[in-house]
Coordinates of C-alpha atoms in Angstrom, one line a residue:
N282 CA -0.1 -0.2 0.1
G283 CA 2.6 2.7 -1.1
N284 CA -0.6 5.0 -1.8
F285 CA -1.2 5.8 1.8
D286 CA -2.1 9.3 2.4
P287 CA -1.7 10.3 6.0
M288 CA -3.4 13.7 5.4
I289 CA -6.4 11.9 3.9
S290 CA -6.2 9.5 7.1
L291 CA -6.2 12.3 9.8
C292 CA -9.5 13.6 8.0
V293 CA -10.9 10.9 8.4
F294 CA -10.3 9.8 11.6
G295 CA -10.7 14.0 13.1
A296 CA -14.2 13.6 10.7
E297 CA -15.0 10.5 13.2
A298 CA -13.8 12.0 16.3
M299 CA -16.2 15.1 15.5
H300 CA -19.2 12.6 14.9
K301 CA -18.7 10.9 18.5
Q302 CA -18.2 14.4 19.7
A303 CA -21.9 15.6 18.2
T304 CA -23.3 12.4 19.5
T305 CA -22.2 12.9 22.9
A306 CA -23.3 16.7 22.7
E307 CA -26.8 15.1 21.3
R308 CA -27.3 13.5 24.1
L309 CA -26.4 16.0 26.7
I310 CA -28.8 18.3 24.7
K311 CA -31.2 15.6 25.3
A312 CA -30.5 15.3 28.9
G313 CA -30.7 19.1 29.0
G314 CA -27.4 19.5 29.9
V315 CA -25.8 21.3 27.2
H316 CA -26.9 25.0 25.7
E317 CA -28.3 25.1 22.1
N318 CA -25.1 27.2 20.9
N319 CA -22.7 24.3 21.4
Q320 CA -24.0 22.5 18.9
V321 CA -23.7 25.6 16.8
D322 CA -20.1 25.0 17.4
H323 CA -19.3 21.6 16.3
G324 CA -21.4 22.5 13.5
A325 CA -18.6 25.0 12.7
G326 CA -15.7 23.1 13.5
F327 CA -16.8 19.5 11.4
G328 CA -17.7 22.4 8.6
A329 CA -13.9 23.4 9.1
L330 CA -12.4 19.8 8.9
S331 CA -14.6 18.5 5.9

């Protein structure tokens, strides 16, 4: 596998990490533990990664 691109791998890893973070945030929001503003921050972070 000489075509391995660490940047692509990093991007995928980052997207997965953001997805997990967002999922955790959604659970907290449902539990009433997080303000809606934080969900906007997650969206901005995910947009910056893609």
